[in-house]
Tab-separated table of C-alpha atoms in Angstrom:
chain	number	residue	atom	x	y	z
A	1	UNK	CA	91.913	25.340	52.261
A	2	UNK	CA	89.029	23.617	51.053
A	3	UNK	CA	87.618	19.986	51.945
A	4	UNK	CA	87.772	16.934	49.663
A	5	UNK	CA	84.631	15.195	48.084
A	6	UNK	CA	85.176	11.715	48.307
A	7	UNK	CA	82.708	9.160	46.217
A	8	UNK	CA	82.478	6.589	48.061
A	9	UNK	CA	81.295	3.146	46.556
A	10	UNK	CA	78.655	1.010	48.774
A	11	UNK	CA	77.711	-2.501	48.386
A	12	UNK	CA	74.883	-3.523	45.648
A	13	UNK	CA	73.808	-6.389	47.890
A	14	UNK	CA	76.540	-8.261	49.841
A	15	UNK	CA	78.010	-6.315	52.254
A	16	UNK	CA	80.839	-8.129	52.528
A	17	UNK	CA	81.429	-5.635	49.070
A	18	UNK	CA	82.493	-2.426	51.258
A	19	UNK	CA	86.335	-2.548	51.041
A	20	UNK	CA	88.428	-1.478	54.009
A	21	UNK	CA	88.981	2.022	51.986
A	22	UNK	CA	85.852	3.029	51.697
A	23	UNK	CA	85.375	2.241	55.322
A	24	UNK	CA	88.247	4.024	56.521
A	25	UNK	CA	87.228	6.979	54.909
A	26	UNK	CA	83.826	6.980	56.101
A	27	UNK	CA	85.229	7.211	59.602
A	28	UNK	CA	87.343	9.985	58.849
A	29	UNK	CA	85.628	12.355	56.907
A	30	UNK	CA	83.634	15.086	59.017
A	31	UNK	CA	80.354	14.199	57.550
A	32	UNK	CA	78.957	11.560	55.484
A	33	UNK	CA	75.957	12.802	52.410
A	34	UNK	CA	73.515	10.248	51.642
A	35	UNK	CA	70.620	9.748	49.395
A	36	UNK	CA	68.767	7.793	51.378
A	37	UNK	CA	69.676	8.577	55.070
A	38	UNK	CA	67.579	5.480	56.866
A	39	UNK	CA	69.332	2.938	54.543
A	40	UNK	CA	72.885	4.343	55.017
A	41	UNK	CA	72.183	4.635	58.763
A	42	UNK	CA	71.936	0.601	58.516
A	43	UNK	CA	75.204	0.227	56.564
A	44	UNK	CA	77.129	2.488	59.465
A	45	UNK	CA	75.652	0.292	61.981
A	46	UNK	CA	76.700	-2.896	60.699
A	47	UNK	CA	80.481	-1.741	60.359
A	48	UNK	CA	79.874	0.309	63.707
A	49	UNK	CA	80.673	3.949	61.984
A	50	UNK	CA	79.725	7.078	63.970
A	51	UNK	CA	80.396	10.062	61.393
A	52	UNK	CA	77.170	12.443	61.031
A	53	UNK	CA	74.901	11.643	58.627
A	54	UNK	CA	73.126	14.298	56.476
A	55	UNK	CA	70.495	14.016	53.313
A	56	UNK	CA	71.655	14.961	49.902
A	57	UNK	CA	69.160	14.111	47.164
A	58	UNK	CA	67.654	16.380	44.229
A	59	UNK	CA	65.488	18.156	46.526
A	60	UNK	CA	68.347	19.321	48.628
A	61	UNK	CA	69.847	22.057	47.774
A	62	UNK	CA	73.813	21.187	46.805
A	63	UNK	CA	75.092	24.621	48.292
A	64	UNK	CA	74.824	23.545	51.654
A	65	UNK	CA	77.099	20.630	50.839
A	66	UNK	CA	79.266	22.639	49.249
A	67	UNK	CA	79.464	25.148	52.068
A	68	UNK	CA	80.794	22.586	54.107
A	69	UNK	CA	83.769	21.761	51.884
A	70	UNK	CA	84.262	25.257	51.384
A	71	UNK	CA	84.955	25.324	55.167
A	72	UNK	CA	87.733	23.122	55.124
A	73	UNK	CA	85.589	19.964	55.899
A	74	UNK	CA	85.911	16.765	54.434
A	75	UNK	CA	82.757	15.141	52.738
A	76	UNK	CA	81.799	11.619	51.796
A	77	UNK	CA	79.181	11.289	49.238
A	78	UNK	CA	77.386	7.959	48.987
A	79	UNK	CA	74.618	6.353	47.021
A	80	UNK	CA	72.161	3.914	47.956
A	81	UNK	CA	73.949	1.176	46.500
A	82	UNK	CA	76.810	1.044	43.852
A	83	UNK	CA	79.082	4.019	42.754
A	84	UNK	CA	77.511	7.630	43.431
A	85	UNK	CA	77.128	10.264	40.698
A	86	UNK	CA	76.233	7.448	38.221
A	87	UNK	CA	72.054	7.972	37.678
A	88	UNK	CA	72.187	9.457	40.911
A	89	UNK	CA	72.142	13.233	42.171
A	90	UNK	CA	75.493	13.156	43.498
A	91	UNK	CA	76.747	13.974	39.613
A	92	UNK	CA	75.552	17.375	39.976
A	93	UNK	CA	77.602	17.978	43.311
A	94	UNK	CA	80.799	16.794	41.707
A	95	UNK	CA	79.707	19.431	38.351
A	96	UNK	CA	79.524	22.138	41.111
A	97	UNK	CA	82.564	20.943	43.550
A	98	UNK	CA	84.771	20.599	40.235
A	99	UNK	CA	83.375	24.687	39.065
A	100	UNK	CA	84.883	25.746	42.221
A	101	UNK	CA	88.390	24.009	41.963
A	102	UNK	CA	87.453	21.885	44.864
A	103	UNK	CA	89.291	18.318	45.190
A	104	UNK	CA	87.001	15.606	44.299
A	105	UNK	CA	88.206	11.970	45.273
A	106	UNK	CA	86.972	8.636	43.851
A	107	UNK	CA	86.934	5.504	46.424
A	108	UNK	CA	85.736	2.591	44.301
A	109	UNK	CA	83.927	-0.353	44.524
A	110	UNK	CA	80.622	-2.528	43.531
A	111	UNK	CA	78.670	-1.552	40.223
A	112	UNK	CA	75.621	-2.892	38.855
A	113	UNK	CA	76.783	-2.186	35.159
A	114	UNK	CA	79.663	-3.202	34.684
A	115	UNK	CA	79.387	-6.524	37.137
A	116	UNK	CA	76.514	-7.232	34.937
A	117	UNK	CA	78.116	-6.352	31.477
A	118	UNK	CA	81.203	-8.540	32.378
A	119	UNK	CA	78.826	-11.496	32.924
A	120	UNK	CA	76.542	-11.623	30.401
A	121	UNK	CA	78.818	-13.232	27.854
A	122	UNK	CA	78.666	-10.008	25.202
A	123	UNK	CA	81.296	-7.987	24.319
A	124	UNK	CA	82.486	-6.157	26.798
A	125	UNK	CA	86.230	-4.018	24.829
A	126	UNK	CA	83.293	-1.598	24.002
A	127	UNK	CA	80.270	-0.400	25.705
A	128	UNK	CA	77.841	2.471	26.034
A	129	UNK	CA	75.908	3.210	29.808
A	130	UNK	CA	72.660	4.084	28.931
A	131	UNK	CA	71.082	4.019	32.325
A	132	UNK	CA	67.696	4.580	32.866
A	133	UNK	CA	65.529	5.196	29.843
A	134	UNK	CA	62.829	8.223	29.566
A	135	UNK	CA	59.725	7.598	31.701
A	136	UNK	CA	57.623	9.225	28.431
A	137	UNK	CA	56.904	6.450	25.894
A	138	UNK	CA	57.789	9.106	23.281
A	139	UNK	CA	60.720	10.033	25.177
A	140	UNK	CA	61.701	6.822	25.084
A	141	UNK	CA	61.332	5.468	21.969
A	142	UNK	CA	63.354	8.230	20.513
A	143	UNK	CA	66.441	7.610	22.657
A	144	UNK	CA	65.729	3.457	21.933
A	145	UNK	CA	65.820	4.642	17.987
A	146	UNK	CA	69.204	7.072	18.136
A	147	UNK	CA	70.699	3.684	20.279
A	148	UNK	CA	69.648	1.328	17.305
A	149	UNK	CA	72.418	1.746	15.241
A	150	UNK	CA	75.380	1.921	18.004
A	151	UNK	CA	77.985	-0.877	17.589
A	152	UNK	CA	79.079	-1.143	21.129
A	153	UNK	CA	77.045	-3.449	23.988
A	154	UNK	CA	74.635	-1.037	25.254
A	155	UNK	CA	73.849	-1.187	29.225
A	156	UNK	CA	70.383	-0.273	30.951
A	157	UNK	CA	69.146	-0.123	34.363
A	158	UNK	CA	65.309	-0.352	34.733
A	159	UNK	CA	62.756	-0.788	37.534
A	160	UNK	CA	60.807	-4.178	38.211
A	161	UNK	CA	57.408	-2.415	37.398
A	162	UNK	CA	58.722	-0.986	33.970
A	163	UNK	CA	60.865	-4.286	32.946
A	164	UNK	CA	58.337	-6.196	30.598
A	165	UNK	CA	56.629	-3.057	28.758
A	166	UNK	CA	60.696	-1.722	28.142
A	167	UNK	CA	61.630	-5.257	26.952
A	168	UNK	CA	58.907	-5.522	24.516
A	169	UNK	CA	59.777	-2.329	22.934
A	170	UNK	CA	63.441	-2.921	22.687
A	171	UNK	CA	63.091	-5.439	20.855
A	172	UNK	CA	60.283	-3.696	18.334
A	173	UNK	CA	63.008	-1.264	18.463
A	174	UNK	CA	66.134	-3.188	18.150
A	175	UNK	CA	64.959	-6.306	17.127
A	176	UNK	CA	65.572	-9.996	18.679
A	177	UNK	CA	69.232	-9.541	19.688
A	178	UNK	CA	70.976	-11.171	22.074
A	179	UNK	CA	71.032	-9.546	25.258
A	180	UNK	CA	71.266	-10.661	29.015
A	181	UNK	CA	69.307	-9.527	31.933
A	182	UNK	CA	70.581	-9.445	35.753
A	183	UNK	CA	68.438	-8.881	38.994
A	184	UNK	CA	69.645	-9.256	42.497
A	185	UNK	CA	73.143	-8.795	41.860
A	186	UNK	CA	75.770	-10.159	45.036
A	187	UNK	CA	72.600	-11.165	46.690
A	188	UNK	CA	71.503	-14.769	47.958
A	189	UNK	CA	69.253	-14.876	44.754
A	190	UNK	CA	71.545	-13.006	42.124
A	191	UNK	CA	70.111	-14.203	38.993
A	192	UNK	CA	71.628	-14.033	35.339
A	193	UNK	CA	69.115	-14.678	31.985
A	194	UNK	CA	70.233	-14.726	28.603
A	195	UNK	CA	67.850	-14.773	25.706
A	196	UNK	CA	66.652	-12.980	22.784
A	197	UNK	CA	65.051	-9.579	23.297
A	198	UNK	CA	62.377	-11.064	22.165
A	199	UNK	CA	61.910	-14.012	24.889
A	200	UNK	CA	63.230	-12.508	27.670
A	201	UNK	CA	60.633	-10.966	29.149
A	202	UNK	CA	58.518	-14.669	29.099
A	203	UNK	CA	61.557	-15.829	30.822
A	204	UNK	CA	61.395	-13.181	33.840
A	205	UNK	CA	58.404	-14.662	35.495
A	206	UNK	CA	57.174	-12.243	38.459
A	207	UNK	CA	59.508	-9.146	38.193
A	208	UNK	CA	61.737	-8.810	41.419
A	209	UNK	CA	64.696	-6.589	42.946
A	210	UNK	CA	66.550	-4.027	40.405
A	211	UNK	CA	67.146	-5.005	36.950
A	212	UNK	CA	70.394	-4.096	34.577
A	213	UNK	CA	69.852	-5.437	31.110
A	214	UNK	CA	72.844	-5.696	28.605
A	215	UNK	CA	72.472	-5.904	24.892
A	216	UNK	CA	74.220	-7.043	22.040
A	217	UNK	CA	74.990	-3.818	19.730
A	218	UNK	CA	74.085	-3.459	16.187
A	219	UNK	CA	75.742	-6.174	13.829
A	220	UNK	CA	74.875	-4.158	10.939
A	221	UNK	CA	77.565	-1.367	12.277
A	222	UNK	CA	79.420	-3.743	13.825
A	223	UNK	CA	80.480	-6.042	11.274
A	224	UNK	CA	79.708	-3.414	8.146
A	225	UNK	CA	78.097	-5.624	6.597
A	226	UNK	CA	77.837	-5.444	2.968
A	227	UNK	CA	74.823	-3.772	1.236
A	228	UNK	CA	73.326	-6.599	-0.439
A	229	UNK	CA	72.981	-8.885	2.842
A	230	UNK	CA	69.869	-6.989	3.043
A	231	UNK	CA	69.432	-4.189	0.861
A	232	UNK	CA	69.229	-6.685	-2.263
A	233	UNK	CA	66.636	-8.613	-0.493
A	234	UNK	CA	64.889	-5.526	-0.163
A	235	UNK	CA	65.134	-4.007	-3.366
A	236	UNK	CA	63.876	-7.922	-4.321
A	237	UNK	CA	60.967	-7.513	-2.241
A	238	UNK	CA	59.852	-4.420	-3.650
A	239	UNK	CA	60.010	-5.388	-7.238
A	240	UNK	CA	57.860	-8.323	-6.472
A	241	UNK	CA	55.596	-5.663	-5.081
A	242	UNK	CA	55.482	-6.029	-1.388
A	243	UNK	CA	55.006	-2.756	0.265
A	244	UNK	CA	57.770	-0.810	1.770
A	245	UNK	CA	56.444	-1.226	5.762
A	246	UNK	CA	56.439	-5.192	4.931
A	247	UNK	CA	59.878	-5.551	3.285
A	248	UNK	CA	61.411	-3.700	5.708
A	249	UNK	CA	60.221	-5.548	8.865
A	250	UNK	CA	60.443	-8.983	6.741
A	251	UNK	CA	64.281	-8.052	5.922
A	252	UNK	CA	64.893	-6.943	9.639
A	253	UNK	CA	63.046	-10.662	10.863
A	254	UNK	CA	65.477	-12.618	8.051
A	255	UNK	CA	68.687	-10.937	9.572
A	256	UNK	CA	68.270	-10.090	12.742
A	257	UNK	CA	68.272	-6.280	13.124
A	258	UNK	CA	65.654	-3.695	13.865
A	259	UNK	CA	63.511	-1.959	11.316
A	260	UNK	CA	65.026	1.395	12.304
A	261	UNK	CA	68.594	-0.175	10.960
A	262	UNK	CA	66.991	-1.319	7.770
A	263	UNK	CA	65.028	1.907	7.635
A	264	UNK	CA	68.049	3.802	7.798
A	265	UNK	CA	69.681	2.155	5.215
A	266	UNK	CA	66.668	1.951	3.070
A	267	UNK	CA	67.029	5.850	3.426
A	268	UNK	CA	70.810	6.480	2.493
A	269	UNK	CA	70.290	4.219	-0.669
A	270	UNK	CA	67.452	6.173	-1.907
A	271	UNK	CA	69.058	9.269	-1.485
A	272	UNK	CA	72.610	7.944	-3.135
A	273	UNK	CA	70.367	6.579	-5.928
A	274	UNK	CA	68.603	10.083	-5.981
A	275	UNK	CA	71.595	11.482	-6.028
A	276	UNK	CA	73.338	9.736	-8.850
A	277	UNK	CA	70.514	10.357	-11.042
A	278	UNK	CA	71.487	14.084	-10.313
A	279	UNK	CA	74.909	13.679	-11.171
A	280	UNK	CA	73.563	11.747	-14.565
């Protein structure tokens, strides 16, 4: 028979987070997998567990992991902090454990995401993880532009060094929503912000500790608004003979959405109105 793949949850900050499961198990299993083994080694320590530690990161190879549980030996797989296999490599070993009918076990516990989503005061009966964004402004800018138009709160973790330059183009991107930043979570200086896209990142001061950052999803699919909230203003603008580029961002300013919603829209009417005068 083979082993069982347990995901085991760590503290994000307070260790008084680890439940007694996910110590138990920790104990038990024959060998514990670890992105980081120097910072696990200090979490064993503290609640005194002995089970051999070994590295498992994207630069180790997942077959020798998997070897293991294909000898009969129980695994533990565990992050850095939080849930693993959630922006972290142990999603691959699961993919790989799961292709080989191989028992894969979830022990739960502290999350950054959703501990920060249920905080922030924005809807949380529908969400969308977006973890970390590309590290290629192109990259990312695309993936910010496809996320525009989603209804649901949308959830992002970023690093300090990246957190002003991403805020800054969210809201170019998605324009001044409402949105709530956390840093530091279950720690002595856990820290919630809520602003505007737009003045959040003046509100950060000197960018500290891991960052998730929750925002409001896109009123325009959200509450279907009709056409001529906007798209009369538009088609107003035009006539008076303001450039496209300017009505747009002045109609995304006036109702607080991004230019790639209005844009959007823009497109769909000229196309029905093409369309029509087909049909005609």
């Amino acid at each position: 028979m083979t082993g069982i793949l347990y995901l085991v949850a760590t503290p994000i900050g307070n260790l008084d987070d680890m439940t007694f499961r996910a110590i138990k198990i920790l104990q038990e299993v024959d060998v514990i997998a670890a992105e980081d083994t120097r910072h696990t080694r200090k979490l064993l320590t503290h609640f005194e567990i002995h089970t051999p530690l070994i590295r498992y990161d994207e630069f180790v190879d997942a077959n020798k992991i998997l070897q293991l549980l294909r000898e009969g030996k129980n695994v533990a797989c565990v992050s850095d902090a939080g849930m693993p296999a959630i922006s972290d490599p142990g999603a691959d070993l699961v993919k790989l454990a799961v292709a080989e009918n191989i028992a894969v076990c979830p022990v739960p516990g502290a999350n950054a995401a959703l501990s920060a989503l249920i905080c922030s005061g924005l809807d949380t009966s529908n969400f969308t993880f977006a973890g970390f964004l590309p590290k290629s402004t192109k990259n990312r800018r695309e993936r910010l532009n496809d996320l525009a138009t989603h209804a649901e709160t949308l959830i992002f973790y970023e690093a300090p060094h990246r957190i002003k330059k991403i805020l800054a183009e969210m809201a170019e991107v998605f324009g001044n929503r409402p949105a709530c930043i956390a840093r530091e979570l279950t720690k002595i200086h856990e820290e919630f912000i809520r602003a505007g896209l737009a003045e959040l990142a003046d509100k950060i001061g000197e960018p500290r500790g891991e960052f998730v950052i929750v925002v409001e999803g896109s009123k325009l699919e959200a509450e279907n608004l009709p056409a001529e909230n906007f798209l009369d203003v538009y088609q107003n603008l035009i006539a008076a003979g303001v450039d496209k580029k300017s009505a747009i961002r002045e109609v995304a300013q006036k109702f607080n959405l991004s230019r790639r919603e209005i844009y959007n829209a823009v497109v769909d009417l000229e196309k029905g109105s093409f369309e029509d005068g087909q049909d005609g």
